[in-house]
PDB file of C-alpha atoms and ligand atoms in Angstrom:
ATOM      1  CA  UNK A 410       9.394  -6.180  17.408  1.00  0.00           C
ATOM      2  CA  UNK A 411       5.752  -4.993  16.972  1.00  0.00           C
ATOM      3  CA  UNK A 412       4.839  -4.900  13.567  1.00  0.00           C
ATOM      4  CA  UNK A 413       2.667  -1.514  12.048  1.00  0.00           C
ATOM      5  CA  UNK A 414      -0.980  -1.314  11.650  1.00  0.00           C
ATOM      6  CA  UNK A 415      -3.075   1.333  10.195  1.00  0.00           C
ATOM      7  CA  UNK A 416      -7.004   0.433  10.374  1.00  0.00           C
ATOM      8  CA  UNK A 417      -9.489   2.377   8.665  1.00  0.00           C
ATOM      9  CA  UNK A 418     -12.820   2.598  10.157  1.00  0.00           C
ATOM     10  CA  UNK A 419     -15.338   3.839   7.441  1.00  0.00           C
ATOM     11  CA  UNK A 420     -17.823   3.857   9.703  1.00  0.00           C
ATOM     12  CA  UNK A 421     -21.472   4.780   8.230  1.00  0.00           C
ATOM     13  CA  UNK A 422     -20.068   5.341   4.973  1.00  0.00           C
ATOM     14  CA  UNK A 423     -20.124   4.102   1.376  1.00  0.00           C
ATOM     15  CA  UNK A 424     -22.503   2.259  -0.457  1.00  0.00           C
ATOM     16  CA  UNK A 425     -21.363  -1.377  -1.624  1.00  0.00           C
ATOM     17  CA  UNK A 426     -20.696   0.093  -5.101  1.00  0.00           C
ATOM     18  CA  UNK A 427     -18.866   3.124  -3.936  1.00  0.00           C
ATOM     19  CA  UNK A 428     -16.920   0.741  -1.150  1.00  0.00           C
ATOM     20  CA  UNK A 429     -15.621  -1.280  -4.048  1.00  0.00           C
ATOM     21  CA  UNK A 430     -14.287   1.754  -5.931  1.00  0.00           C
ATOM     22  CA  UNK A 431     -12.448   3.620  -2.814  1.00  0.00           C
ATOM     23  CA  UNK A 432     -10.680  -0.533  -2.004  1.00  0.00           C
ATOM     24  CA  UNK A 433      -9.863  -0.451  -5.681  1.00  0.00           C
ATOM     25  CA  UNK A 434      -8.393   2.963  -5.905  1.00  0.00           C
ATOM     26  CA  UNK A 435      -6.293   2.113  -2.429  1.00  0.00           C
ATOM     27  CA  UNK A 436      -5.314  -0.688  -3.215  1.00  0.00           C
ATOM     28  CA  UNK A 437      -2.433  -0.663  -5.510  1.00  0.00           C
ATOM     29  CA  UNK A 438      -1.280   2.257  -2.996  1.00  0.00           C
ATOM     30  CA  UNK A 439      -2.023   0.855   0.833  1.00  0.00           C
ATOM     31  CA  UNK A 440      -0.038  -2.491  -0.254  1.00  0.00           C
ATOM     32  CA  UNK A 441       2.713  -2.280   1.979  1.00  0.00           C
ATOM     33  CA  UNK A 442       4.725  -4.887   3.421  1.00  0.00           C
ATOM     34  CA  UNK A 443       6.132  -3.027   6.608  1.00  0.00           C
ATOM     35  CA  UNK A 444       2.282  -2.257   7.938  1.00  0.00           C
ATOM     36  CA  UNK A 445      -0.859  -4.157   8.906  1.00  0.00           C
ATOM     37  CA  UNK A 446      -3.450  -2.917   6.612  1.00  0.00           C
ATOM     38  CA  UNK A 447      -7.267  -3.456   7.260  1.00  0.00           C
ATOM     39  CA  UNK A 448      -9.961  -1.807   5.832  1.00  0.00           C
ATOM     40  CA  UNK A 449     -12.880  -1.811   8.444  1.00  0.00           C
ATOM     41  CA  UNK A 450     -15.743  -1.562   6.607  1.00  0.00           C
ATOM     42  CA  UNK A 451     -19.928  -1.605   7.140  1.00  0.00           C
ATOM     43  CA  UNK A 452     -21.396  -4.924   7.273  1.00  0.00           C
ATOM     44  CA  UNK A 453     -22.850  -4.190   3.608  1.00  0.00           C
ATOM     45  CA  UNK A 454     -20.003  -3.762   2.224  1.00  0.00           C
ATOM     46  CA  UNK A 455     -17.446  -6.684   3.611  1.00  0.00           C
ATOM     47  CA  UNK A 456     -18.391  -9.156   0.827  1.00  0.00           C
ATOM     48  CA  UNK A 457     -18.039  -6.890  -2.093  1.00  0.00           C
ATOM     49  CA  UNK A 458     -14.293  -5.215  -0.485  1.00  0.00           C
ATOM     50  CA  UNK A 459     -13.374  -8.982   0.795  1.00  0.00           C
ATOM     51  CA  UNK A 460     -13.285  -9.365  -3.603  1.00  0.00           C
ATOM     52  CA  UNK A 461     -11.932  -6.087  -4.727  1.00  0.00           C
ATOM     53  CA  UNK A 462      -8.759  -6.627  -2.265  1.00  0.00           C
ATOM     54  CA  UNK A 463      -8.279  -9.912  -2.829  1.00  0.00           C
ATOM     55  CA  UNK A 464      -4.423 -11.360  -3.120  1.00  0.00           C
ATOM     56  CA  UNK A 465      -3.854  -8.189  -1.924  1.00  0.00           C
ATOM     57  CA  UNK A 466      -2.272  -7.836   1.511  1.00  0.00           C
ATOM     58  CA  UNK A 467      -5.179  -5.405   2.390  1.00  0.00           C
ATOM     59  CA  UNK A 468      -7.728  -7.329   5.316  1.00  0.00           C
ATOM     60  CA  UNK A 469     -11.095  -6.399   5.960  1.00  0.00           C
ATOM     61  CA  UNK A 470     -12.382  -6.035   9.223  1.00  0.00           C
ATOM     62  CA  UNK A 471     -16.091  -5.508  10.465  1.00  0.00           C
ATOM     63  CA  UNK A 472     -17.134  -2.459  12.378  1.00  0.00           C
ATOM     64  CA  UNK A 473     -18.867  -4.717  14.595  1.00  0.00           C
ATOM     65  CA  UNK A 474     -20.533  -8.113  16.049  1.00  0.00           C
ATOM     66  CA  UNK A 475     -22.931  -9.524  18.287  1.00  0.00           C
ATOM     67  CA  UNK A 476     -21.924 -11.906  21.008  1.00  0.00           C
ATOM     68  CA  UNK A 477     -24.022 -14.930  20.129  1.00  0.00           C
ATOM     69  CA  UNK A 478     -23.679 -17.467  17.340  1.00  0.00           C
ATOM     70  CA  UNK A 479     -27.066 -16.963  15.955  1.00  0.00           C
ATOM     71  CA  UNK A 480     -30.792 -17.092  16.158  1.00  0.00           C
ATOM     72  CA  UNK A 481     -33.947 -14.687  16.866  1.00  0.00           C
ATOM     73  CA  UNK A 482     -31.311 -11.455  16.951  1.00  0.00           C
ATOM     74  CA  UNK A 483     -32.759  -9.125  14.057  1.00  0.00           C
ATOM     75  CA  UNK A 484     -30.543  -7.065  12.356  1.00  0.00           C
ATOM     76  CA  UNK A 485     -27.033  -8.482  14.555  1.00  0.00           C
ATOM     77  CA  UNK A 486     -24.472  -9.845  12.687  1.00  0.00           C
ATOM     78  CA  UNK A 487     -22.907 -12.970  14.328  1.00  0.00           C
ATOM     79  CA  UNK A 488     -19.202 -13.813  14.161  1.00  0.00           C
ATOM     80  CA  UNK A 489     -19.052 -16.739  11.849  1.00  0.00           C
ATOM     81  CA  UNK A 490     -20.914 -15.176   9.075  1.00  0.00           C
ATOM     82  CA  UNK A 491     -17.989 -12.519   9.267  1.00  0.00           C
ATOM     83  CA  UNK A 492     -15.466 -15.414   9.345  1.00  0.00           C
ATOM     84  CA  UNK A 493     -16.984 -16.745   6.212  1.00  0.00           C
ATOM     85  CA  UNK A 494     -17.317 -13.567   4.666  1.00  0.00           C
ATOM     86  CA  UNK A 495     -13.308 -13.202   5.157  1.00  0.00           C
ATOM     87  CA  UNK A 496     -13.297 -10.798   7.789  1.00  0.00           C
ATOM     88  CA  UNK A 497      -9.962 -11.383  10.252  1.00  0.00           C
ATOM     89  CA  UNK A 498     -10.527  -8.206  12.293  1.00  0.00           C
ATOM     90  CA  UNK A 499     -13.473  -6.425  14.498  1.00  0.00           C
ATOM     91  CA  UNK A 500     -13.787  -3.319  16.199  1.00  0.00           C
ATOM     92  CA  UNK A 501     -15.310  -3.886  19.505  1.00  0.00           C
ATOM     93  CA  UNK A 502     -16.444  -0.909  21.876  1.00  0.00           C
ATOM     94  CA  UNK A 503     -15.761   1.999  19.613  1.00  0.00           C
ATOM     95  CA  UNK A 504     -17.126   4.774  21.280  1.00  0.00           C
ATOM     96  CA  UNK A 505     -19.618   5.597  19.099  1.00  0.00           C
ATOM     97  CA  UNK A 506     -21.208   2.249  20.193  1.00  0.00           C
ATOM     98  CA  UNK A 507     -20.851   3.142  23.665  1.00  0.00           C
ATOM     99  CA  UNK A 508     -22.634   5.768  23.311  1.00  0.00           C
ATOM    100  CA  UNK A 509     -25.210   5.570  20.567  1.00  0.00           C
ATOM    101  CA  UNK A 510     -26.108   2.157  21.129  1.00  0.00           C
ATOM    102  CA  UNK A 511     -25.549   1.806  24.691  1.00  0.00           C
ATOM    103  CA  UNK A 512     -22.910  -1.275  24.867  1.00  0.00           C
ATOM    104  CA  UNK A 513     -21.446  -1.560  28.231  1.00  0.00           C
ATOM    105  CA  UNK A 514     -18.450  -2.962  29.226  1.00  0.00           C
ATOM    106  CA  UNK A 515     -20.157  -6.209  30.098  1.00  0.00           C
ATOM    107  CA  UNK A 516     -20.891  -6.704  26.441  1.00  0.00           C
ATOM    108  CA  UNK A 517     -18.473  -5.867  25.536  1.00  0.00           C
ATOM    109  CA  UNK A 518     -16.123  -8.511  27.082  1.00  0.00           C
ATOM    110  CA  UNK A 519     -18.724 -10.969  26.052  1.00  0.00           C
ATOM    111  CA  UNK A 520     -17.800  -9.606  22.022  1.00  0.00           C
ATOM    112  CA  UNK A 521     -14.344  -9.397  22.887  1.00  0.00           C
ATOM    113  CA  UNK A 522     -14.287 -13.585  24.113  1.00  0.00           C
ATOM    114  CA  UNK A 523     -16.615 -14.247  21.254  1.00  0.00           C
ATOM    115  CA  UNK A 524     -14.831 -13.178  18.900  1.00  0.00           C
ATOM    116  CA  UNK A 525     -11.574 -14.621  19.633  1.00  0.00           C
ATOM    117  CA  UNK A 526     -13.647 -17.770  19.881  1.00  0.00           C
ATOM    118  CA  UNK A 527     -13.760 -17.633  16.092  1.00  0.00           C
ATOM    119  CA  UNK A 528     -10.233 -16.132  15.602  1.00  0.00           C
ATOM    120  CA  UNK A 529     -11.246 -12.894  14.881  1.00  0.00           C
ATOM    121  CA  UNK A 530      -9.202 -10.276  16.218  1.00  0.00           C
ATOM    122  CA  UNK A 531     -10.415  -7.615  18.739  1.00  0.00           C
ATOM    123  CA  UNK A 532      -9.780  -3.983  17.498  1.00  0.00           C
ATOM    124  CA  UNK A 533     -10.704  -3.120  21.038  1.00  0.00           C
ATOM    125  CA  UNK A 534     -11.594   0.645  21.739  1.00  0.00           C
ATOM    126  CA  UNK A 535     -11.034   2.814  24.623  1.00  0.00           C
ATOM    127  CA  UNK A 536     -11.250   6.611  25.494  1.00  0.00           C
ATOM    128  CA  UNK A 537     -11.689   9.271  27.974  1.00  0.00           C
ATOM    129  CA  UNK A 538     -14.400  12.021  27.277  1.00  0.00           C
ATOM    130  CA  UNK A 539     -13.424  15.803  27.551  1.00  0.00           C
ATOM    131  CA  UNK A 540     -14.621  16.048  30.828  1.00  0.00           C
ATOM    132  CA  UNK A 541     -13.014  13.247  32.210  1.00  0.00           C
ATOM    133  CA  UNK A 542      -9.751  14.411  30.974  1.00  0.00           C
ATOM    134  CA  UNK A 543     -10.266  18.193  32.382  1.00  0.00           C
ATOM    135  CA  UNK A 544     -11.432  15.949  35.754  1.00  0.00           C
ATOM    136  CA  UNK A 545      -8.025  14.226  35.286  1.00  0.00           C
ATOM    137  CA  UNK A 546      -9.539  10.731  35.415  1.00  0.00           C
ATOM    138  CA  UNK A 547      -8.363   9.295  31.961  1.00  0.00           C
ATOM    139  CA  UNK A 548      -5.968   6.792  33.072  1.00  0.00           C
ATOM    140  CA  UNK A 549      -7.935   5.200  35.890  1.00  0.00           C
ATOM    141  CA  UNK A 550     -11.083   5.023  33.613  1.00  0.00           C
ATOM    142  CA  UNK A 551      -9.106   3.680  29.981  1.00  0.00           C
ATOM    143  CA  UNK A 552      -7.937   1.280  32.981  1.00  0.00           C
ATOM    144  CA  UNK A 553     -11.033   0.088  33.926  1.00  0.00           C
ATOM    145  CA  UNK A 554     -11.956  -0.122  30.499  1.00  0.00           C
ATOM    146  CA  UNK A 555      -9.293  -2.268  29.923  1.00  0.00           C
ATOM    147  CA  UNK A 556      -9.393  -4.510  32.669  1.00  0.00           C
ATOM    148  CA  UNK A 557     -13.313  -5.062  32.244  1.00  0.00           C
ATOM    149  CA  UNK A 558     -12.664  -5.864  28.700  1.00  0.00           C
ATOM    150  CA  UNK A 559     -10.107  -8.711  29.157  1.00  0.00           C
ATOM    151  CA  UNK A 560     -11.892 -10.058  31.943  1.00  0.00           C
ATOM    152  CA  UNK A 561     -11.830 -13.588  31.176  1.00  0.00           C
ATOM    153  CA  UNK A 562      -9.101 -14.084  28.472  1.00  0.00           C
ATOM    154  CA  UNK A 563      -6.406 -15.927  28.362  1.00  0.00           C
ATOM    155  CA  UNK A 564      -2.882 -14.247  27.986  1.00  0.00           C
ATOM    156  CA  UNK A 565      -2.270 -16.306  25.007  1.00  0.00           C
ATOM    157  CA  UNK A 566      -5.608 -14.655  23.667  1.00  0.00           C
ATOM    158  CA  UNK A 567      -5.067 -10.996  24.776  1.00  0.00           C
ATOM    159  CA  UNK A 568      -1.918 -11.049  23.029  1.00  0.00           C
ATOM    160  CA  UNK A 569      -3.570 -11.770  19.489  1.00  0.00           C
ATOM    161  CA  UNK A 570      -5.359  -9.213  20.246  1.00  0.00           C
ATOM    162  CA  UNK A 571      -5.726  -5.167  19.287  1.00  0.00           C
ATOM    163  CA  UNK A 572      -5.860  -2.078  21.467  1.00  0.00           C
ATOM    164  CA  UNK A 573      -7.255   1.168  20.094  1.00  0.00           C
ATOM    165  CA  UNK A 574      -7.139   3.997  22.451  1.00  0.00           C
ATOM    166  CA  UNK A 575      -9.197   6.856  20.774  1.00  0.00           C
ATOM    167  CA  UNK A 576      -9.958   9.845  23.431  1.00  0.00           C
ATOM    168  CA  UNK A 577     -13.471  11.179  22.081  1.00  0.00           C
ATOM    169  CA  UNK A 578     -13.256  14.454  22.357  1.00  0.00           C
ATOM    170  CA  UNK A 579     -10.245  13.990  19.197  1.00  0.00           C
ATOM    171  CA  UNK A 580     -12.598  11.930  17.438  1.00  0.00           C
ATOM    172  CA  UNK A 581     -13.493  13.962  14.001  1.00  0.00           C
ATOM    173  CA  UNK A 582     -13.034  16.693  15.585  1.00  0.00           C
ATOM    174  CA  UNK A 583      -9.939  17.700  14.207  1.00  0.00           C
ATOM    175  CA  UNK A 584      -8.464  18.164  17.600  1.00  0.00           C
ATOM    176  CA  UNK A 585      -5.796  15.669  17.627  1.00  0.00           C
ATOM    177  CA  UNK A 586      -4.168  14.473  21.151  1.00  0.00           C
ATOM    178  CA  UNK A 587      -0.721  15.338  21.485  1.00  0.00           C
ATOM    179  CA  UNK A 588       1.840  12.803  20.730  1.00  0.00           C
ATOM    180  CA  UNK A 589       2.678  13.436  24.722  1.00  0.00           C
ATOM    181  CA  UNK A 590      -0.699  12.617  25.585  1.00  0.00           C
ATOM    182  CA  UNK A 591      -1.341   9.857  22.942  1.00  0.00           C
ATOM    183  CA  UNK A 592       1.863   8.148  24.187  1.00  0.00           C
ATOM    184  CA  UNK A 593       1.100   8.466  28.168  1.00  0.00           C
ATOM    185  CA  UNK A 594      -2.207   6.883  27.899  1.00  0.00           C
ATOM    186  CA  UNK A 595      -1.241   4.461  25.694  1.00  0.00           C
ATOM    187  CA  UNK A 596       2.029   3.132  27.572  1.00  0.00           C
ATOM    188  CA  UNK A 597      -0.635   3.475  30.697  1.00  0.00           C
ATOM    189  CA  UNK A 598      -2.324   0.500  29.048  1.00  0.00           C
ATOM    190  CA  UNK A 599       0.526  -1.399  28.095  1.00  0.00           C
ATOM    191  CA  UNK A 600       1.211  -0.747  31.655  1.00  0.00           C
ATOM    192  CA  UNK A 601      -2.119  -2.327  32.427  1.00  0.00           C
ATOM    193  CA  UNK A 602      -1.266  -5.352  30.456  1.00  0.00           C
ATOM    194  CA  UNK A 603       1.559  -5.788  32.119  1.00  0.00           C
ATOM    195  CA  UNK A 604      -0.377  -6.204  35.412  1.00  0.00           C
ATOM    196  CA  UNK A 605      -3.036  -8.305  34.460  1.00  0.00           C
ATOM    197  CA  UNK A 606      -0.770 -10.629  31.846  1.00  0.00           C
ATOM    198  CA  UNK A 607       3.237 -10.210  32.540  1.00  0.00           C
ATOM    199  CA  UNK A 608       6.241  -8.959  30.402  1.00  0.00           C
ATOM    200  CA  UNK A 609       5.763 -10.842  27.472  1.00  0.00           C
ATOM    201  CA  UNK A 610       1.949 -10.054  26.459  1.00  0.00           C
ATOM    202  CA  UNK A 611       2.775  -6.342  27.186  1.00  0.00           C
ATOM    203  CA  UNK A 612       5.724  -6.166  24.630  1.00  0.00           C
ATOM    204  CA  UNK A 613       3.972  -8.420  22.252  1.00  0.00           C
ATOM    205  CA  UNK A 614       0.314  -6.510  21.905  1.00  0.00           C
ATOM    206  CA  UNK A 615      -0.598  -4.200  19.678  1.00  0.00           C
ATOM    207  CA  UNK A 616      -1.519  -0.441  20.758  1.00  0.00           C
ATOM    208  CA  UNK A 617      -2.991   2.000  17.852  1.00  0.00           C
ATOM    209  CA  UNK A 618      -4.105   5.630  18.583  1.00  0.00           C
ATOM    210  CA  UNK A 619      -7.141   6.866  16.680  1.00  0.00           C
ATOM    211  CA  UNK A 620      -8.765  10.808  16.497  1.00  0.00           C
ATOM    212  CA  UNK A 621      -7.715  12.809  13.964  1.00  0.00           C
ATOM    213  CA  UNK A 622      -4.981  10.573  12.338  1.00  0.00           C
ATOM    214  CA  UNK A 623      -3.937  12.662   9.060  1.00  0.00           C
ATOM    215  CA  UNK A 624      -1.173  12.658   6.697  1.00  0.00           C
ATOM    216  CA  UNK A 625       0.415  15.562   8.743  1.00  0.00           C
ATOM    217  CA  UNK A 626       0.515  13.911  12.154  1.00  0.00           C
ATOM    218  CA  UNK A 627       0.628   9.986  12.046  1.00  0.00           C
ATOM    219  CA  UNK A 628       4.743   9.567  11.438  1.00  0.00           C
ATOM    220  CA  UNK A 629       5.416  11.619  14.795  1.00  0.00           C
ATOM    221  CA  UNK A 630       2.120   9.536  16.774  1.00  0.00           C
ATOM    222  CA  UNK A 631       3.375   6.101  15.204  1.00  0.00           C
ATOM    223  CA  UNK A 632       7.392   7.096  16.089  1.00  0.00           C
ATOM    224  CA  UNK A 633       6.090   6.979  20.334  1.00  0.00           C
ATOM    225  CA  UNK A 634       6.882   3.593  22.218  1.00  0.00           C
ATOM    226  CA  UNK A 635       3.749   2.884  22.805  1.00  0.00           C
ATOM    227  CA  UNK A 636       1.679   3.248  19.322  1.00  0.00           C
ATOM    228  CA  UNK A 637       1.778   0.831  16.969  1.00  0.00           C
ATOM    229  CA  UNK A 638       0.220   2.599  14.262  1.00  0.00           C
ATOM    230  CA  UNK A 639      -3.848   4.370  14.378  1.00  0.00           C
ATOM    231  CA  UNK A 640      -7.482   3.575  13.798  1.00  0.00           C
ATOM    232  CA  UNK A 641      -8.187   6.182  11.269  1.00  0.00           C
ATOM    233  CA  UNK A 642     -11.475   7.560  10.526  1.00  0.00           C
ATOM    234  CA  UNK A 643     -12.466  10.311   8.535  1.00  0.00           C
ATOM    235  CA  UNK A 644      -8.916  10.238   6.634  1.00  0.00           C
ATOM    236  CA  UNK A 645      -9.464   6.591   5.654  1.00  0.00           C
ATOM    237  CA  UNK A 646     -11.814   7.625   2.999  1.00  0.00           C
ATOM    238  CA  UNK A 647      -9.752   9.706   0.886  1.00  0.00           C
ATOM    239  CA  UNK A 648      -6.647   8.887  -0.673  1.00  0.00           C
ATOM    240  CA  UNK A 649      -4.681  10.655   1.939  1.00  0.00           C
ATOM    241  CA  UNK A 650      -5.212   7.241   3.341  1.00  0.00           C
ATOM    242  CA  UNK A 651      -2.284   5.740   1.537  1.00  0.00           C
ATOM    243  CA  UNK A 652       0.183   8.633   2.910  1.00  0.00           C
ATOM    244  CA  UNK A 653      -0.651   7.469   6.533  1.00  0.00           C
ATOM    245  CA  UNK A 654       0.253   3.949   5.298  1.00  0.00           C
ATOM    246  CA  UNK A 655       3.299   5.358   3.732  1.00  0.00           C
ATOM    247  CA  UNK A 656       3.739   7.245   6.665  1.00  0.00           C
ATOM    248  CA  UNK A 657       7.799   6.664   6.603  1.00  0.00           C
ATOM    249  CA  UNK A 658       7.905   7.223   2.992  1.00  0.00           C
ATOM    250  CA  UNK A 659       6.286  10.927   3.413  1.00  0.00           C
ATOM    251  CA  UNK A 660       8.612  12.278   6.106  1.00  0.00           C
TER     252      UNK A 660
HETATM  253  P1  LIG B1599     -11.390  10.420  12.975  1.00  0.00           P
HETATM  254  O1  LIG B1599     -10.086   9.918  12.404  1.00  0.00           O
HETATM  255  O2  LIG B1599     -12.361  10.855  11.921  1.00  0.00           O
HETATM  256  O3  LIG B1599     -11.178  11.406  14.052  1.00  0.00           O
HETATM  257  O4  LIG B1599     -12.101   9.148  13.654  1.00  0.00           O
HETATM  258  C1  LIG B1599     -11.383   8.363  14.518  1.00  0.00           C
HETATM  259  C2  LIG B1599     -12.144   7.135  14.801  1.00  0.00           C
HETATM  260  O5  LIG B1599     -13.175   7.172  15.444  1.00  0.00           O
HETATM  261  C3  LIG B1599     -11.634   5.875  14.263  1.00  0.00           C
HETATM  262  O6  LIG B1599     -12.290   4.792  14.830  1.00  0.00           O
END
């Protein structure tokens, strides 16, 4: 049995000081023992949150990493300072990064073996844009996304591992996928697992949806087969954070 995880990603939000107030008003309410909690946070704020949740069962993750250990690489952020800053889980590829800041799937299957190098875990993102959905490529090219990432890993790495499947056109946009849609994509990369690593990776890994989580929507997303709870974005600033957590609780 898979357990739960909701991630936040605060992405370019929050000042250390106003990090350490939103982790200490979650906390006492995001504390669940059913579901993974991480609070993925900017690189500012890690060491500050990594205090204000600790003996908590909250973990922070980073938003994200370079792919060397260290050295003339101004302004990266290399994977054992995370590790010492108690960081247990990166996102890798979000989409933003893709785009934005140009990382390819090359790099990012160098971050990806990196940072399982240092036992962090991968929150690995993938995603479709609109077009490619209305061109009805999304599952070969989440595939190929996929496949590129892992290239390289170990089965008994991938399955410490974290999927994120976040199609970009729902990303703050309010437009969530359906649960039909969030479910076929995502049991198309389970499926995709399953090819490149067997039965017992596939069942064992861990798939979250992200675009648009809310209160409202993630019970009937995290009830599908193949999602194991979301990447949340926008929601994971407010306290309507702690209702997605709660997400059984609420309906
Ligand atoms: P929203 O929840 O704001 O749509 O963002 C999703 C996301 O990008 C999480 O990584």
């Amino acid at each position: 049995m898979r357990r739960k995880m909701v991630a936040g990603n605060w992405k370019m939000n929050m000042t250390p000081s106003q990090a350490v107030r939103l982790a200490e008003e979650l906390k006492p309410q995001v504390s669940s023992e059913e579901v993974d909690v991480v609070f993925c946070v900017p690189a500012i704020d890690i060491v500050p949150v990594a205090e204000a949740v600790k003996g908590s069962s909250i973990s922070v993750g980073a938003e994200n990493m370079y792919y060397e250990e260290k050295g003339a690489y101004t302004g990266e952020i290399a994977p054992d300072m995370l590790v010492d800053a108690g960081v247990k889980y990166v996102i890798i590829g979000h989409s933003e990064r893709r785009q934005y800041f140009k990382e390819d799937d090359a790099m990012l299957n160098k971050k990806v073996r990196k940072a399982i190098e240092h036992s962090l875990v991968p929150i690995l993102c993938c995603g479709e844009t609109l077009e490619q959905r209305e061109e009805g490529v999304t599952l070969s090219f989440v595939k190929q996304q996929i496949t590129s990432a892992f290239e390289s890993v170990p089965a008994e790495d991938a399955v410490k591992c974290v999927i994120a499947y976040e199609p970009i056109w729902a990303i703050g946009t309010g437009k969530v996928a359906t649960t039909e849609q969030a479910q076929e994509v995502c049991g198309a990369i389970r499926e995709n697992i399953r090819e490149l690593y067997g039965e017992k990776t596939a069942e064992q890994i861990r798939i979250l949806y992200g675009g648009s989580v809310n209160a409202g929507n993630a019970a009937q997303l995290f009830a599908q087969p193949d999602i194991d709870g979301g990447l949340v974005g926008g929601a994971s600033l407010k306290p309507e954070f702690a209702e997605i957590v709660n997400y059984k609780k609420e309906n």
